[in-house]
Short mmCIF file of C-alpha atoms in Angstrom, two decimals:
data_model
loop_
_atom_site.label_atom_id
_atom_site.label_comp_id
_atom_site.label_asym_id
_atom_site.label_seq_id
_atom_site.Cartn_x
_atom_site.Cartn_y
_atom_site.Cartn_z
CA MET A 125 80.54 55.85 -221.76
CA ALA A 126 79.34 59.17 -220.34
CA ASP A 127 78.74 60.50 -223.86
CA THR A 128 76.73 57.38 -224.77
CA ALA A 129 74.60 57.67 -221.64
CA THR A 130 74.01 61.37 -222.32
CA THR A 131 72.98 60.66 -225.91
CA ALA A 132 70.62 57.86 -224.87
CA SER A 133 69.05 60.05 -222.18
CA ALA A 134 68.58 62.91 -224.64
CA ALA A 135 66.99 60.57 -227.17
CA ALA A 136 64.65 59.10 -224.57
CA ALA A 137 63.69 62.58 -223.40
CA SER A 138 63.02 63.60 -226.99
CA ALA A 139 60.80 60.58 -227.56
CA ALA A 140 58.96 61.21 -224.32
CA SER A 141 58.32 64.84 -225.22
CA ALA A 142 56.33 63.92 -228.33
CA SER A 143 52.78 65.18 -228.75
CA SER A 144 50.36 64.24 -225.99
CA ASP A 145 48.08 62.23 -228.29
CA VAL A 146 50.87 59.72 -228.93
CA PRO A 147 51.42 57.40 -225.93
CA PRO A 148 54.96 56.75 -224.66
CA PHE A 149 56.58 54.00 -226.71
CA GLN A 150 56.79 50.50 -225.18
CA LEU A 151 58.84 47.92 -227.05
CA GLY A 152 56.77 44.86 -227.96
CA LYS A 153 53.56 46.30 -226.45
CA PRO A 154 50.40 47.43 -228.30
CA ARG A 155 50.07 51.16 -228.93
CA PHE A 156 46.40 51.17 -227.93
CA GLN A 157 44.79 49.96 -224.70
CA GLN A 158 43.53 46.37 -225.06
CA THR A 159 40.96 46.56 -222.27
CA SER A 160 38.37 48.28 -224.49
CA PHE A 161 36.85 47.18 -227.79
CA TYR A 162 37.82 50.50 -229.40
CA GLY A 163 41.45 50.09 -228.33
CA ARG A 164 41.58 46.56 -229.75
CA PHE A 165 39.87 47.78 -232.95
CA ARG A 166 42.53 50.50 -233.42
CA HIS A 167 45.28 47.96 -232.69
CA PHE A 168 44.06 45.50 -235.31
CA LEU A 169 43.53 48.27 -237.87
CA ASP A 170 47.28 48.82 -237.58
CA ILE A 171 47.98 45.10 -237.99
CA ILE A 172 45.91 44.73 -241.19
CA ASP A 173 46.97 48.08 -242.70
CA PRO A 174 47.67 47.16 -246.38
CA ARG A 175 50.05 50.12 -246.79
CA THR A 176 52.74 48.06 -245.05
CA LEU A 177 52.76 45.78 -248.11
CA PHE A 178 54.58 48.56 -249.99
CA VAL A 179 57.36 49.08 -247.43
CA THR A 180 60.76 48.80 -249.12
CA GLU A 181 63.60 46.57 -247.93
CA ARG A 182 65.59 49.66 -246.96
CA ARG A 183 62.72 51.09 -244.89
CA LEU A 184 62.31 47.73 -243.14
CA ARG A 185 66.03 47.64 -242.22
CA GLU A 186 65.80 51.20 -240.90
CA ALA A 187 62.77 50.30 -238.75
CA VAL A 188 64.47 47.21 -237.32
CA GLN A 189 67.64 49.18 -236.59
CA LEU A 190 65.67 51.95 -234.86
CA LEU A 191 64.06 49.41 -232.53
CA GLU A 192 67.45 47.81 -231.84
CA ASP A 193 68.88 51.23 -230.95
CA TYR A 194 65.96 51.84 -228.57
CA LYS A 195 66.46 48.41 -226.98
CA HIS A 196 70.15 49.07 -226.33
CA GLY A 197 69.73 52.70 -225.25
CA THR A 198 71.59 54.15 -228.24
CA LEU A 199 68.80 56.14 -229.91
CA ARG A 200 69.94 59.21 -231.81
CA PRO A 201 68.59 62.58 -230.57
CA GLY A 202 65.29 63.74 -232.03
CA VAL A 203 63.54 60.35 -232.41
CA THR A 204 59.87 60.66 -231.45
CA ASN A 205 57.35 58.20 -230.03
CA GLU A 206 55.47 58.35 -233.34
CA GLN A 207 58.57 57.21 -235.24
CA LEU A 208 59.13 54.36 -232.79
CA TRP A 209 55.50 53.18 -232.99
CA SER A 210 55.68 53.37 -236.80
CA ALA A 211 58.90 51.33 -236.84
CA GLN A 212 57.35 48.66 -234.62
CA LYS A 213 54.22 48.54 -236.81
CA ILE A 214 56.37 47.93 -239.90
CA LYS A 215 58.44 45.21 -238.25
CA GLN A 216 55.42 43.38 -236.81
CA ALA A 217 53.59 43.53 -240.17
CA ILE A 218 56.43 42.00 -242.19
CA LEU A 219 58.61 39.82 -239.92
CA HIS A 220 57.51 36.74 -238.00
CA PRO A 221 57.82 37.52 -234.25
CA ASP A 222 59.45 34.16 -233.41
CA THR A 223 61.73 33.54 -236.41
CA ASN A 224 62.34 37.15 -237.55
CA GLU A 225 61.94 35.92 -241.14
CA LYS A 226 59.87 37.79 -243.72
CA ILE A 227 56.32 36.47 -244.14
CA PHE A 228 55.31 35.91 -247.78
CA MET A 229 53.22 38.93 -248.80
CA PRO A 230 49.87 37.17 -249.59
CA PHE A 231 49.97 35.43 -246.20
CA ARG A 232 50.61 38.48 -244.01
CA MET A 233 47.70 39.81 -241.95
CA SER A 234 48.11 43.10 -243.86
CA GLY A 235 47.62 41.16 -247.11
CA TYR A 236 44.58 39.21 -245.92
CA ILE A 237 42.03 41.67 -247.33
CA PRO A 238 43.74 42.57 -250.67
CA PHE A 239 44.52 38.94 -251.52
CA GLY A 240 41.36 37.50 -249.94
CA THR A 241 38.81 39.78 -251.60
CA PRO A 242 39.04 38.13 -255.08
CA ILE A 243 38.32 34.79 -253.39
CA VAL A 244 35.26 36.25 -251.63
CA VAL A 245 34.02 37.61 -254.97
CA GLY A 246 34.45 34.13 -256.44
CA LEU A 247 32.55 32.51 -253.55
CA LEU A 248 29.61 34.87 -254.11
CA LEU A 249 29.36 34.55 -257.91
CA PRO A 250 25.77 33.71 -258.96
CA ASN A 251 24.82 30.51 -260.83
CA GLN A 252 27.72 28.46 -259.48
CA THR A 253 28.38 25.06 -261.03
CA LEU A 254 29.53 22.08 -258.99
CA ALA A 255 33.10 22.54 -260.22
CA SER A 256 33.20 26.28 -259.44
CA THR A 257 31.73 25.72 -255.96
CA VAL A 258 34.39 23.14 -255.16
CA PHE A 259 37.16 25.32 -256.64
CA TRP A 260 36.34 28.52 -254.71
CA GLN A 261 35.78 26.70 -251.40
CA TRP A 262 39.10 24.85 -251.86
CA LEU A 263 40.93 28.08 -252.77
CA ASN A 264 39.45 29.92 -249.76
CA GLN A 265 40.44 27.22 -247.27
CA SER A 266 43.91 26.90 -248.87
CA HIS A 267 44.46 30.64 -248.45
CA ASN A 268 43.25 30.49 -244.83
CA ALA A 269 45.54 27.54 -244.10
CA CYS A 270 48.57 29.35 -245.54
CA VAL A 271 47.79 32.48 -243.49
CA ASN A 272 47.40 30.36 -240.34
CA TYR A 273 50.68 28.55 -240.96
CA ALA A 274 52.64 31.70 -241.86
CA ASN A 275 51.46 33.43 -238.66
CA ARG A 276 51.68 30.38 -236.39
CA ASN A 277 53.32 30.32 -232.96
CA ALA A 278 56.83 29.08 -233.82
CA THR A 279 58.25 29.00 -230.28
CA LYS A 280 57.47 25.29 -230.00
CA PRO A 281 57.99 22.81 -232.85
CA SER A 282 54.68 21.58 -234.23
CA PRO A 283 54.34 18.57 -236.54
CA ALA A 284 53.30 19.35 -240.10
CA SER A 285 50.68 16.61 -239.81
CA LYS A 286 48.65 18.84 -237.47
CA PHE A 287 48.37 21.58 -240.09
CA ILE A 288 47.62 19.07 -242.86
CA GLN A 289 44.90 17.53 -240.71
CA GLY A 290 43.31 20.93 -240.07
CA TYR A 291 43.58 21.88 -243.73
CA LEU A 292 41.99 18.68 -245.02
CA GLY A 293 39.22 18.85 -242.40
CA ALA A 294 38.41 22.45 -243.33
CA VAL A 295 38.39 21.74 -247.09
CA ILE A 296 36.25 18.60 -246.77
CA SER A 297 33.70 20.27 -244.46
CA ALA A 298 33.47 23.46 -246.57
CA VAL A 299 33.09 21.64 -249.88
CA SER A 300 30.63 19.02 -248.61
CA ILE A 301 28.35 21.59 -246.93
CA ALA A 302 28.44 24.01 -249.89
CA VAL A 303 27.75 21.27 -252.44
CA GLY A 304 25.08 19.68 -250.25
CA LEU A 305 23.20 22.94 -249.71
CA ASN A 306 23.40 23.83 -253.41
CA VAL A 307 21.91 20.46 -254.35
CA LEU A 308 19.10 20.91 -251.80
CA VAL A 309 18.28 24.38 -253.10
CA GLN A 310 18.25 23.22 -256.73
CA LYS A 311 15.85 20.38 -255.84
CA ALA A 312 13.50 22.68 -253.93
CA ASN A 313 10.63 23.01 -256.38
CA LYS A 314 8.65 25.36 -254.12
CA PHE A 315 11.07 28.23 -254.78
CA THR A 316 10.87 30.50 -257.81
CA PRO A 317 14.08 30.76 -259.88
CA ALA A 318 14.72 34.26 -258.44
CA THR A 319 14.30 33.03 -254.85
CA ARG A 320 16.46 29.99 -255.53
CA LEU A 321 19.22 32.23 -256.89
CA LEU A 322 19.02 34.51 -253.84
CA ILE A 323 19.24 31.56 -251.41
CA GLN A 324 22.21 30.10 -253.29
CA ARG A 325 24.11 33.31 -252.69
CA PHE A 326 23.96 32.69 -248.93
CA VAL A 327 25.28 29.11 -249.17
CA PRO A 328 28.97 30.10 -248.78
CA PHE A 329 28.46 31.46 -245.25
CA PRO A 330 27.45 28.23 -243.42
CA ALA A 331 30.07 26.33 -245.43
CA VAL A 332 32.90 28.72 -244.56
CA ALA A 333 31.81 29.21 -240.93
CA SER A 334 31.65 25.47 -240.26
CA ALA A 335 34.99 24.93 -242.00
CA ASN A 336 36.58 27.65 -239.85
CA ILE A 337 35.39 25.94 -236.68
CA CYS A 338 36.62 22.58 -237.94
CA ASN A 339 39.99 24.11 -238.78
CA VAL A 340 40.41 25.67 -235.31
CA VAL A 341 39.44 22.50 -233.46
CA LEU A 342 41.62 20.15 -235.54
CA MET A 343 44.69 22.38 -235.54
CA ARG A 344 44.52 23.25 -231.84
CA TYR A 345 43.15 20.02 -230.42
CA GLY A 346 46.45 19.41 -228.65
CA GLU A 347 45.79 22.45 -226.45
CA LEU A 348 42.65 20.78 -225.08
CA GLU A 349 44.70 17.73 -224.10
CA GLU A 350 47.80 19.48 -222.76
CA GLY A 351 46.40 22.86 -221.65
CA ILE A 352 47.79 26.34 -222.30
CA ASP A 353 50.00 28.57 -220.18
CA VAL A 354 48.31 31.00 -217.78
CA LEU A 355 50.16 34.00 -216.33
CA ASP A 356 49.65 36.18 -213.26
CA SER A 357 49.41 39.99 -213.31
CA ASP A 358 53.22 40.28 -213.28
CA GLY A 359 53.61 38.01 -216.31
CA ASN A 360 54.89 35.05 -214.29
CA LEU A 361 53.93 31.56 -215.43
CA VAL A 362 51.39 30.01 -213.03
CA GLY A 363 50.80 26.72 -214.80
CA SER A 364 49.08 24.98 -217.70
CA SER A 365 45.27 24.89 -217.78
CA LYS A 366 42.93 22.76 -219.91
CA ILE A 367 39.96 24.90 -218.83
CA ALA A 368 41.68 28.05 -220.12
CA ALA A 369 42.37 26.16 -223.36
CA ARG A 370 38.63 25.47 -223.75
CA HIS A 371 37.87 29.17 -223.23
CA ALA A 372 40.57 30.14 -225.75
CA LEU A 373 39.23 27.76 -228.42
CA LEU A 374 35.63 28.86 -227.82
CA GLU A 375 36.56 32.55 -228.20
CA THR A 376 38.62 31.84 -231.32
CA ALA A 377 35.86 29.71 -232.87
CA LEU A 378 33.28 32.43 -232.20
CA THR A 379 35.58 34.97 -233.87
CA ARG A 380 35.92 32.67 -236.91
CA VAL A 381 32.11 32.45 -237.18
CA VAL A 382 31.56 36.20 -236.85
CA LEU A 383 34.33 37.04 -239.35
CA PRO A 384 32.68 35.62 -242.53
CA MET A 385 29.21 36.83 -241.51
CA PRO A 386 29.41 40.41 -242.86
CA ILE A 387 31.69 39.30 -245.72
CA LEU A 388 29.38 36.58 -247.05
CA VAL A 389 25.95 37.85 -245.89
CA LEU A 390 26.00 41.62 -246.52
CA PRO A 391 27.19 41.57 -250.18
CA PRO A 392 24.35 39.28 -251.39
CA ILE A 393 21.80 41.56 -249.68
CA VAL A 394 23.36 44.73 -251.09
CA MET A 395 23.82 43.25 -254.57
CA SER A 396 20.22 42.00 -254.73
CA MET A 397 19.13 45.63 -254.26
CA LEU A 398 21.73 47.18 -256.56
CA GLU A 399 20.93 44.75 -259.39
CA LYS A 400 17.44 46.26 -259.57
CA THR A 401 18.78 49.76 -260.24
CA ALA A 402 18.48 51.21 -263.73
CA LEU A 403 22.25 51.70 -263.98
CA LEU A 404 23.17 48.04 -263.50
CA GLN A 405 20.24 46.75 -265.52
CA ALA A 406 21.37 48.92 -268.43
CA ARG A 407 25.06 48.05 -267.93
CA PRO A 408 25.30 44.43 -266.72
CA ARG A 409 29.07 44.48 -267.30
CA LEU A 410 29.39 46.67 -264.21
CA LEU A 411 27.97 43.91 -261.98
CA LEU A 412 31.32 42.21 -261.30
CA PRO A 413 33.27 45.44 -260.54
CA VAL A 414 30.47 46.68 -258.26
CA GLN A 415 30.29 43.34 -256.46
CA SER A 416 34.08 43.42 -256.00
CA LEU A 417 33.88 46.87 -254.39
CA VAL A 418 31.03 45.78 -252.11
CA CYS A 419 32.99 42.68 -251.04
CA LEU A 420 36.13 44.76 -250.43
CA ALA A 421 34.20 47.19 -248.21
CA ALA A 422 32.54 44.36 -246.25
CA PHE A 423 35.87 42.53 -245.83
CA GLY A 424 37.65 45.68 -244.66
CA LEU A 425 34.96 46.29 -242.03
CA ALA A 426 34.47 42.70 -240.88
CA LEU A 427 38.08 41.64 -240.26
CA PRO A 428 39.07 44.21 -237.60
CA LEU A 429 35.62 44.03 -235.98
CA ALA A 430 35.72 40.24 -235.64
CA ILE A 431 39.25 39.92 -234.28
CA SER A 432 38.60 42.78 -231.85
CA LEU A 433 35.77 40.94 -230.08
CA PHE A 434 38.10 39.46 -227.46
CA PRO A 435 41.46 40.65 -226.12
CA GLN A 436 44.51 38.80 -227.42
CA MET A 437 45.43 38.21 -223.77
CA SER A 438 42.14 37.14 -222.16
CA GLU A 439 41.52 37.26 -218.41
CA ILE A 440 39.85 34.57 -216.30
CA GLU A 441 39.27 34.15 -212.55
CA THR A 442 41.42 31.49 -210.89
CA SER A 443 38.30 30.13 -209.13
CA GLN A 444 37.07 28.93 -212.56
CA LEU A 445 40.27 26.99 -213.26
CA GLU A 446 41.78 23.77 -211.92
CA PRO A 447 42.41 23.69 -208.12
CA GLU A 448 46.18 23.39 -208.61
CA ILE A 449 46.17 26.64 -210.63
CA ALA A 450 44.22 28.51 -207.95
CA GLN A 451 46.58 27.22 -205.25
CA ALA A 452 49.71 28.18 -207.22
CA THR A 453 49.05 31.94 -207.18
CA SER A 454 47.66 34.63 -204.90
CA SER A 455 46.24 36.53 -207.91
CA ARG A 456 42.46 36.58 -208.21
CA THR A 457 42.72 36.44 -212.00
CA VAL A 458 45.20 35.11 -214.58
CA VAL A 459 45.62 35.77 -218.30
CA TYR A 460 46.15 33.51 -221.31
CA ASN A 461 46.90 34.01 -225.00
CA LYS A 462 43.73 33.01 -226.89
CA GLY A 463 45.33 33.10 -230.35
CA LEU A 464 43.75 34.52 -233.50
#
């Protein structure tokens, strides 16, 4: 027992003596401070890092075992904070936090950009037909629904009907708005063909943004009726608040509106300028590869920026909540998980 304690102490000391720019490891906690936008931005860059898609099964097992050794105080000597943070990043990117099962690669947060970019390119293709508009909007919402389901909170059983309802609502709203706007633009005789084409390129944004809001509201409507848990500064459960649920849904909905904005607005603007260059006019076959690169860059920038707008654990004053919540704690503020 003494040898085990000595080994664990030596390992902990070794981890603690890592370079000063690496914070001390905390199991299950974010590496970067979540009180600032920059800290949240760095945190989510780690979460969406596509390099974790190439982690081997052996490396995953090693990462999980390293964290288990840390948890039980049996770390081998020489393990650093950097190694521990890296192991936790790998585990959180691949395994579901509630079930500990592997998440299918296209539906991981780290796979959202690589697997989502071809869909964005499809949404922004010029001269869309009715069939292609419906297809790309359906495919986009299907991908979003699968990502939402794969990364859902699995601590409480949730009926499949709730996800189906959110999925159908998002698909119907996205398709109807996209088709409706396309029809209106095509019937607008005041616009020149060039202007009409430019306007059509912006149609996907209102369709996707409205569908995202619809999806959030339908899938999380139960939170508005039942409330969500609020915790004090020590992490103790204070109660369930419907007002906090409204704040959580509003913040999540705003994030879902901001997210597609750079992805679906910037590429049409950039491409309208690039298409006038001599290079692309002389080589029209390069249009699709260039548009794909522009979409990839916009997607890679927009995703971490959007989900970093609000902390994962948001804070609210008890005076803004129900009287029973304020009376149940002496804390001036409480926190709640807003979701993604």
